[in-house]
Each structure stands twice: as structure tokens, then as C-alpha cells.
Coordinates of N, CA, C and O in Angstrom, one line a residue:
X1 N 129.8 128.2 295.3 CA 128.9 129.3 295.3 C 127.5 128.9 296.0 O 126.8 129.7 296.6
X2 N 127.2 127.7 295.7 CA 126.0 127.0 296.5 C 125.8 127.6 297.8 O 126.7 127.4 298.5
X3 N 124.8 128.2 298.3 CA 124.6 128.2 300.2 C 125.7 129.0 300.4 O 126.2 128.6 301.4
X4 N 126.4 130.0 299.9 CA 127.4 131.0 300.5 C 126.8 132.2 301.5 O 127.3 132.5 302.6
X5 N 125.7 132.6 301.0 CA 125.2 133.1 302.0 C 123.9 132.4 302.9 O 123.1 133.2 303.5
X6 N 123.8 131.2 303.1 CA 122.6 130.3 303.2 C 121.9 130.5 304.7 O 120.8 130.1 305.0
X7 N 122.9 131.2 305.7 CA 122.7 131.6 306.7 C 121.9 133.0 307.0 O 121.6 133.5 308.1
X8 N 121.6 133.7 305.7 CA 120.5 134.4 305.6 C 119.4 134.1 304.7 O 118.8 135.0 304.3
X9 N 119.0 132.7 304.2 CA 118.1 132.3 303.5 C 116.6 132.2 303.8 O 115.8 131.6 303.2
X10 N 116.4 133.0 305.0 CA 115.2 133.1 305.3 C 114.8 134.6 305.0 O 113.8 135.1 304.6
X11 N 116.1 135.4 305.4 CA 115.5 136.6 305.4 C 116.0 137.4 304.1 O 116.0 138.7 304.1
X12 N 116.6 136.8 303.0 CA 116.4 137.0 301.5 C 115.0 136.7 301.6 O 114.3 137.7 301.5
X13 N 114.1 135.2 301.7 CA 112.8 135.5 301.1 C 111.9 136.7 301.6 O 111.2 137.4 300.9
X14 N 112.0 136.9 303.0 CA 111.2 137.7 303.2 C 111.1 139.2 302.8 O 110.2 139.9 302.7
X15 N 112.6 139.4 302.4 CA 112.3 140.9 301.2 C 112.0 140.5 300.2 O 111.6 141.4 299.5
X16 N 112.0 139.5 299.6 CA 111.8 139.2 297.8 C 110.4 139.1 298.0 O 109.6 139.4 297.1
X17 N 110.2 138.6 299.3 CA 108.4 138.7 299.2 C 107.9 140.2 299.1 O 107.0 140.5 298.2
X18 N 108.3 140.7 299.7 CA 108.0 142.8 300.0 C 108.1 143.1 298.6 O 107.1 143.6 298.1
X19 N 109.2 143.0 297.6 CA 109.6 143.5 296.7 C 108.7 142.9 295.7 O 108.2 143.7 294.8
X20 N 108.5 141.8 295.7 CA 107.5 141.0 294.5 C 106.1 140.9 294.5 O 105.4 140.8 293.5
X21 N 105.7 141.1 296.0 CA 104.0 141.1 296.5 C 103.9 142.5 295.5 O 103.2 142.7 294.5
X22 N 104.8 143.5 296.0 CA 104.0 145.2 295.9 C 104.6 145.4 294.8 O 104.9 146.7 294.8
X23 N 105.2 144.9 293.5 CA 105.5 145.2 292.2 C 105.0 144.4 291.0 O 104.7 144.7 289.9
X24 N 105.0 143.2 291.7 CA 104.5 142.2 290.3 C 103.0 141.5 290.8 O 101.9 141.8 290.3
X25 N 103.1 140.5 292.1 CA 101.8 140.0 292.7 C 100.6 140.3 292.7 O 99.7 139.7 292.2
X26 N 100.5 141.8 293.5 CA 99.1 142.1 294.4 C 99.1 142.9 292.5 O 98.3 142.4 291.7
X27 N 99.8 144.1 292.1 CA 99.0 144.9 291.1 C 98.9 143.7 289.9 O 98.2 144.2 289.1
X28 N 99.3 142.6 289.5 CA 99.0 141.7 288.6 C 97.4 140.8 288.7 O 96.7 140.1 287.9
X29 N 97.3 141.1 289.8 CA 96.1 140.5 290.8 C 94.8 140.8 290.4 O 93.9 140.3 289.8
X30 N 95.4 142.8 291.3 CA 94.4 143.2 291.3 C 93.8 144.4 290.0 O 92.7 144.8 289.8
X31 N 94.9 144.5 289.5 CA 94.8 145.4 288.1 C 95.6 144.9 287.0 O 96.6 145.5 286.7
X32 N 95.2 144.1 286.6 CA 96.2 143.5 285.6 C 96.5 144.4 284.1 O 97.6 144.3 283.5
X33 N 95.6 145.0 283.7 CA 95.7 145.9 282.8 C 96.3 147.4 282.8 O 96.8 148.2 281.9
X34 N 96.0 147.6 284.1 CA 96.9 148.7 284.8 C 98.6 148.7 284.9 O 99.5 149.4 284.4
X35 N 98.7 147.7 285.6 CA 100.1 146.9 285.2 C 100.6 146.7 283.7 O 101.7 147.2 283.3
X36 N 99.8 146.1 283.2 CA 100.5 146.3 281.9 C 100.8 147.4 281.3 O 101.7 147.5 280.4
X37 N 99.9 148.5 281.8 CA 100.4 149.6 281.0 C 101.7 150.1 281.3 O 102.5 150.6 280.5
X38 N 101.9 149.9 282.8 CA 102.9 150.9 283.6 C 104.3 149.8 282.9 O 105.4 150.3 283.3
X39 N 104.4 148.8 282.3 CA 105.0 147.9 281.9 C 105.6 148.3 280.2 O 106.8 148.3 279.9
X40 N 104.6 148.6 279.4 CA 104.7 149.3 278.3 C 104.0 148.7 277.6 O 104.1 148.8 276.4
X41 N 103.1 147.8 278.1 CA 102.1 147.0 276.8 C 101.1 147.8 276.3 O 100.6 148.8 276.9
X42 N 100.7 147.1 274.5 CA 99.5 148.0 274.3 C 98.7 147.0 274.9 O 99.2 145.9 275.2
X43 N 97.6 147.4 274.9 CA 96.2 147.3 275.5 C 95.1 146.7 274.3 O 94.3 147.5 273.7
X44 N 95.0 145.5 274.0 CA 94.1 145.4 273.1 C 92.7 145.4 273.4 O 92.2 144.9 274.4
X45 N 91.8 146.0 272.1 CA 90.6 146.0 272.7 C 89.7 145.1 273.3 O 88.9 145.4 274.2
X46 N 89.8 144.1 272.6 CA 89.6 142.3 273.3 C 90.1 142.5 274.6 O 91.3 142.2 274.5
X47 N 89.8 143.0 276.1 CA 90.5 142.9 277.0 C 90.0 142.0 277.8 O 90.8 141.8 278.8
X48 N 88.9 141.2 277.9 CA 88.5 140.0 278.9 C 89.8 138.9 279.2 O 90.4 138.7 280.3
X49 N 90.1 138.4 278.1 CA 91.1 137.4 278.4 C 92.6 138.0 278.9 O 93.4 137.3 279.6
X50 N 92.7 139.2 278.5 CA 93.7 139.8 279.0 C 93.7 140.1 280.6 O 94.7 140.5 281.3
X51 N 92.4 139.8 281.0 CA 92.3 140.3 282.5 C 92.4 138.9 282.9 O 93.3 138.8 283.7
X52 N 91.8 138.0 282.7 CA 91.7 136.7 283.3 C 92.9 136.1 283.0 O 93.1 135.3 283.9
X53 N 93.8 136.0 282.3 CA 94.8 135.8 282.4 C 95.8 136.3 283.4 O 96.6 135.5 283.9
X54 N 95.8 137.5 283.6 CA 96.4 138.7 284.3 C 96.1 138.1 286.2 O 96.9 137.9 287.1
X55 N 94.8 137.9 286.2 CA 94.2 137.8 287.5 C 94.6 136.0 287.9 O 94.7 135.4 289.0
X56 N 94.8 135.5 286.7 CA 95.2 133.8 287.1 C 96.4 134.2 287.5 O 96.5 134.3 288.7
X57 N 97.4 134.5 286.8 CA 99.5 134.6 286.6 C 99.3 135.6 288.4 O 100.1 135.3 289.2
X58 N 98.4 136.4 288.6 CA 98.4 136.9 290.1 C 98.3 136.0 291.3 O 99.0 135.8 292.3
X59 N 96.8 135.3 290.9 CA 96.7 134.0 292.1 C 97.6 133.6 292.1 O 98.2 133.8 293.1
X60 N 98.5 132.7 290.8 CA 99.4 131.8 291.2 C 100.6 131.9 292.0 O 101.1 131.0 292.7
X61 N 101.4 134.3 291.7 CA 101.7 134.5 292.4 C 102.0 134.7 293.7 O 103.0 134.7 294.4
X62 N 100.8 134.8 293.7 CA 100.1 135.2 295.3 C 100.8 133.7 295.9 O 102.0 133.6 296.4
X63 N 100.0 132.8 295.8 CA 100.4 131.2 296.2 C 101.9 131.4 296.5 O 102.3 131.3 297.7
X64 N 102.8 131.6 295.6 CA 103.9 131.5 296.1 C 104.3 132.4 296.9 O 104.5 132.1 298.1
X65 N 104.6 133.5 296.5 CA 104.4 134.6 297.5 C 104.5 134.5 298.8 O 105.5 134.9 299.5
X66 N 103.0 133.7 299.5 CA 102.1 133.2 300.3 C 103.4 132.0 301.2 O 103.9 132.1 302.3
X67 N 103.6 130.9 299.8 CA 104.9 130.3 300.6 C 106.5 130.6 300.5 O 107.4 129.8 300.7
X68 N 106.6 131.8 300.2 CA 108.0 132.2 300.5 C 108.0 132.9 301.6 O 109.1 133.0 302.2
X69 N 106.6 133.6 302.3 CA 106.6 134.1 303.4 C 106.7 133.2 304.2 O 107.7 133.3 304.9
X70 N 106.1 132.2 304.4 CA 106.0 131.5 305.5 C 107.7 130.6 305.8 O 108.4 130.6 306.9
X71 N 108.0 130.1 304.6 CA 109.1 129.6 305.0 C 110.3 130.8 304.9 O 111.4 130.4 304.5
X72 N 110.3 132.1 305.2 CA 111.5 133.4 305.2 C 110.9 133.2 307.0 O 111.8 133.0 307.9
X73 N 109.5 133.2 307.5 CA 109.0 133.8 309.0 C 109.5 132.2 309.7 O 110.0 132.5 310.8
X74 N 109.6 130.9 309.5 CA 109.2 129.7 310.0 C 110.2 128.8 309.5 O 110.3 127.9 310.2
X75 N 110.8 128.8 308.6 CA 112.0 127.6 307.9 C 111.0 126.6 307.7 O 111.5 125.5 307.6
X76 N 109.6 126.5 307.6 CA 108.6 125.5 307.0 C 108.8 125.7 305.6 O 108.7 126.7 305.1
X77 N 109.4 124.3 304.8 CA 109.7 123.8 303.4 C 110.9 125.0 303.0 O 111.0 125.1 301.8
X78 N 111.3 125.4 303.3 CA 113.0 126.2 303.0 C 113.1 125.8 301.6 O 112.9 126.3 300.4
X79 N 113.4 124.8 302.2 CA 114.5 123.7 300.5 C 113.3 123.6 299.6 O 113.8 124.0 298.5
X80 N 112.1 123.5 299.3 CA 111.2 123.0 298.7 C 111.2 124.6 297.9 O 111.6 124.7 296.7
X81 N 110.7 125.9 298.5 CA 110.5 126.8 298.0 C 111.9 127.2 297.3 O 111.8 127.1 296.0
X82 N 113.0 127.4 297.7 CA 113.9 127.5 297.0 C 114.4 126.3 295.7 O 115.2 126.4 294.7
X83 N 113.7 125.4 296.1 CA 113.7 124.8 294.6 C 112.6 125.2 293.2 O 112.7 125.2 292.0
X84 N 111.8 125.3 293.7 CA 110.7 126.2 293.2 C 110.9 127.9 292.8 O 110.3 128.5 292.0
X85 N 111.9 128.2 293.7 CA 112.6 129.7 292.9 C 113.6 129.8 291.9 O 113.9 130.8 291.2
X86 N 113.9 128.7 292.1 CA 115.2 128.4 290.8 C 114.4 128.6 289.8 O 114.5 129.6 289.1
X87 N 113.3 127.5 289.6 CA 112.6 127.0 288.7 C 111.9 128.1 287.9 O 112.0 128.5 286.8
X88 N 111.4 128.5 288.8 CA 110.7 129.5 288.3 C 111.5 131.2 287.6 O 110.9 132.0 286.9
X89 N 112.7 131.4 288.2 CA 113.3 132.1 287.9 C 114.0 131.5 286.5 O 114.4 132.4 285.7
X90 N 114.2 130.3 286.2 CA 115.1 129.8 284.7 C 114.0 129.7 284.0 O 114.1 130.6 283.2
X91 N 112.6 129.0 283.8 CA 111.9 129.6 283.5 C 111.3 130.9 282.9 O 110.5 130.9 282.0
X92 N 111.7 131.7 283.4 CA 111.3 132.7 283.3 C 112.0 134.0 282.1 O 111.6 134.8 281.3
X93 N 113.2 133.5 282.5 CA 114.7 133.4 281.3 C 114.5 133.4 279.9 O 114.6 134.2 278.9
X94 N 113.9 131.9 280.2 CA 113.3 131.2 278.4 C 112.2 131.9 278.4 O 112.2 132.4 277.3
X95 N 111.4 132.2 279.0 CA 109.8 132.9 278.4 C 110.4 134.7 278.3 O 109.7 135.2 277.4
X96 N 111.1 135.5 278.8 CA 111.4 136.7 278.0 C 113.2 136.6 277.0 O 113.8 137.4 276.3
X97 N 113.4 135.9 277.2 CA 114.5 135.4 276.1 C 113.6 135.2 274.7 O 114.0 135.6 273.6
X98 N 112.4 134.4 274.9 CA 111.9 133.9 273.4 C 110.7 135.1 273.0 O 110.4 135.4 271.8
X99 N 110.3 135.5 273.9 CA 109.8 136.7 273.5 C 110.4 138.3 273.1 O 109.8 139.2 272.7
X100 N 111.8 138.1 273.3 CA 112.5 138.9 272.8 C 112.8 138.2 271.6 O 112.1 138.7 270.7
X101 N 113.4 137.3 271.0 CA 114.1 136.8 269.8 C 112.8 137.2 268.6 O 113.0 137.6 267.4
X102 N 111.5 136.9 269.3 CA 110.5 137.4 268.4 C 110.1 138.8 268.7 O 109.3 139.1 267.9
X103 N 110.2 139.4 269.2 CA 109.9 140.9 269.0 C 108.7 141.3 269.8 O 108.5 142.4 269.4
X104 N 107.6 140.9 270.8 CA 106.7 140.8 270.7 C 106.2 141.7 272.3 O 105.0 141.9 272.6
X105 N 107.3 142.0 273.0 CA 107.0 142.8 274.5 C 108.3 143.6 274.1 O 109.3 143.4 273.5
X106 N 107.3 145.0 275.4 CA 107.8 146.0 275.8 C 109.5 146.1 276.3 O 109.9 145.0 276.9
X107 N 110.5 147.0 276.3 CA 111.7 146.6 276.5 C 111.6 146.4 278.1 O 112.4 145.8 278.7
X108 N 110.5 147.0 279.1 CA 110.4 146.4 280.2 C 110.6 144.5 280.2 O 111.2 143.9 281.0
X109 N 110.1 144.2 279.3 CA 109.9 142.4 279.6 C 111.2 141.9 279.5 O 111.5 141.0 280.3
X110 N 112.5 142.5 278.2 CA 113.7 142.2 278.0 C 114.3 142.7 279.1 O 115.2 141.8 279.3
X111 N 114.4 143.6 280.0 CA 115.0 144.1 281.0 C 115.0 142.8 282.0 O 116.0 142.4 282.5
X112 N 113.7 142.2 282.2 CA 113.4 141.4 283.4 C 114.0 140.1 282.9 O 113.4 139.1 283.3
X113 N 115.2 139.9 281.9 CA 115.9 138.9 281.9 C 117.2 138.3 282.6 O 117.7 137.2 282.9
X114 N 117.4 140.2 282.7 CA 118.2 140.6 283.8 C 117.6 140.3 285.2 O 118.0 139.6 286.1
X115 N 117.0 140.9 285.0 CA 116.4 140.4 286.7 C 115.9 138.7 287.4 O 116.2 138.2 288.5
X116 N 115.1 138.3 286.3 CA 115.2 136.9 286.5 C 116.8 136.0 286.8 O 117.1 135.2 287.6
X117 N 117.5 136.4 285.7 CA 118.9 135.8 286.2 C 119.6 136.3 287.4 O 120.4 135.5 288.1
X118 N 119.4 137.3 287.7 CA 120.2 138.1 289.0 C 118.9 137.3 290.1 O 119.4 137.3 291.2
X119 N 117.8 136.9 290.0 CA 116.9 136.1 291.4 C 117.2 135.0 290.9 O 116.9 134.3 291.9
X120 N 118.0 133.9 289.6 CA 118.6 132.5 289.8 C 119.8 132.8 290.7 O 120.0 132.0 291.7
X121 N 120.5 133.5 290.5 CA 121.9 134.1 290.9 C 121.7 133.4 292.7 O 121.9 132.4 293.4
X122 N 121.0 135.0 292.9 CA 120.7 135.7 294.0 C 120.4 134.3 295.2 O 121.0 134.2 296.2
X123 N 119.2 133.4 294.7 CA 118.6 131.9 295.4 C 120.1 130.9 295.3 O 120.4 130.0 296.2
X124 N 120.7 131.0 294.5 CA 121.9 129.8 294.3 C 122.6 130.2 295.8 O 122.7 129.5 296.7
X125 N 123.0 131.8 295.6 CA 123.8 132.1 296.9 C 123.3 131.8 298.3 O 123.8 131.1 299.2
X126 N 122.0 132.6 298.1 CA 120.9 132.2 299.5 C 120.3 130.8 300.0 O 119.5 130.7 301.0
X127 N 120.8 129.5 299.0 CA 120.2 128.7 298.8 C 120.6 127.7 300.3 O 121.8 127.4 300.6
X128 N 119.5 127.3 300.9 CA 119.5 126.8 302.1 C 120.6 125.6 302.5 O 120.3 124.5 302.1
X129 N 121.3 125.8 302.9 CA 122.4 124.0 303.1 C 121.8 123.5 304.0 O 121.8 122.3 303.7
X130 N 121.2 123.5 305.1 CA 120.7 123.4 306.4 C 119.5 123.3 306.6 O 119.1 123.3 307.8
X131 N 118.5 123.1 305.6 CA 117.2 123.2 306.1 C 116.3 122.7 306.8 O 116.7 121.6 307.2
X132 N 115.2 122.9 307.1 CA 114.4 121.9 308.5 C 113.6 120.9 307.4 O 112.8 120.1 307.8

């Protein structure tokens, strides 16, 4: 299953970029509280750290983001970012897996357990054999 489709592994990233910049990245970025709502969080009144948090987990997005475009446009670090999408996709598993077991986010966040496993999935297939 490794690299079955690996011959399109550039241009999987560049829709995952389209799809993740304009759903999770740029509005985590640039409205992070806004996002959460449209997400189903409440809103606590303490909202500074909720924003600076919100506006960090965006930059860092962004960064990747930033290098999944370049290597979907250029095959610059291929293999490197798709190891870093695994990662971050299994990751991601255990942080709304354990937030579900405790009860603590919107059924949006349980949904995206689904989705995080279907982008480990999805990178295993697309996963580069050939890279520069």
C-alpha cells in the first residue's frame, strides 16, 4: 500500500494545501475565535490566551502549509514533508481520541478523527517512493 499512488504525490499536496490553508490554517490564523465557534466551541470569557494560542497552532500551520506547497510545486523535501504528515496526522488521532475519551470538545473535534486517519491513510498511499 506504501507509494501506490506515489506518482501523484505532489499534486495530493497541493490540494491538501487549498483544502487546509482555507478551512483550518489562514481562519485559525487570522480569527481564531471565530473558528472556534463555527467548530462548536464555547467561548470563554478569559479570551486572550485563547487567541494567542489560536494565532500560534495558525503560524505553525501556516509553516507547513508553506512547505507542502513548495514541495507539491518543486519536489523540494518530498520525503521530508510527507514524513512530517504522517506525523502529524497520528498525532493528531491521539489528541482528539483523548479528548473525546474525556468529554471535553465539540462533536466537530471527534469527527476530525475521521479525517485525520483518512490524511494518515491518504499520505501512506501518496507517499513518495522516488523522491528528489
Amino acid at each position: 500500500m506504501l507509494g501506490l499512488w506515489s506518482a501523484y504525490s505532489q499534486l495530493f499536496l497541493i490540494v491538501l494545501v487549498c483544502v487546509t490553508s482555507l478551512v483550518f490554517a489562514l481562519p485559525i490564523f487570522l480569527v481564531p475565535l471565530t473558528w472556534a465557534r463555527w467548530f462548536g466551541w464555547r467561548i470563554p470569557q478569559e479570551r486572550d490566551l485563547a487567541i494567542y494560542f489560536g494565532r500560534c497552532l495558525g503560524a505553525f500551520v501556516l509553516v507547513i502549509e508553506a512547505l507542502m506547497l513548495r514541495a507539491g510545486l518543486s519536489g523540494v523535501g518530498l520525503l521530508f514533508i510527507y514524513q512530517a504528515l504522517l506525523g502529524v496526522a497520528a498525532l493528531m488521532v491521539i489528541v482528539h481520541i483523548w479528548g473525546t475519551l474525556l468529554r471535553i470538545q465539540p462533536i466537530s473535534e471527534t469527527l476530525e478523527i475521521g479525517m485525520y486517519s483518512g490524511m494518515f491513510l491518504l499520505a501512506l498511499l501518496f507517499y513518495p517512493l522516488h523522491a528528489v
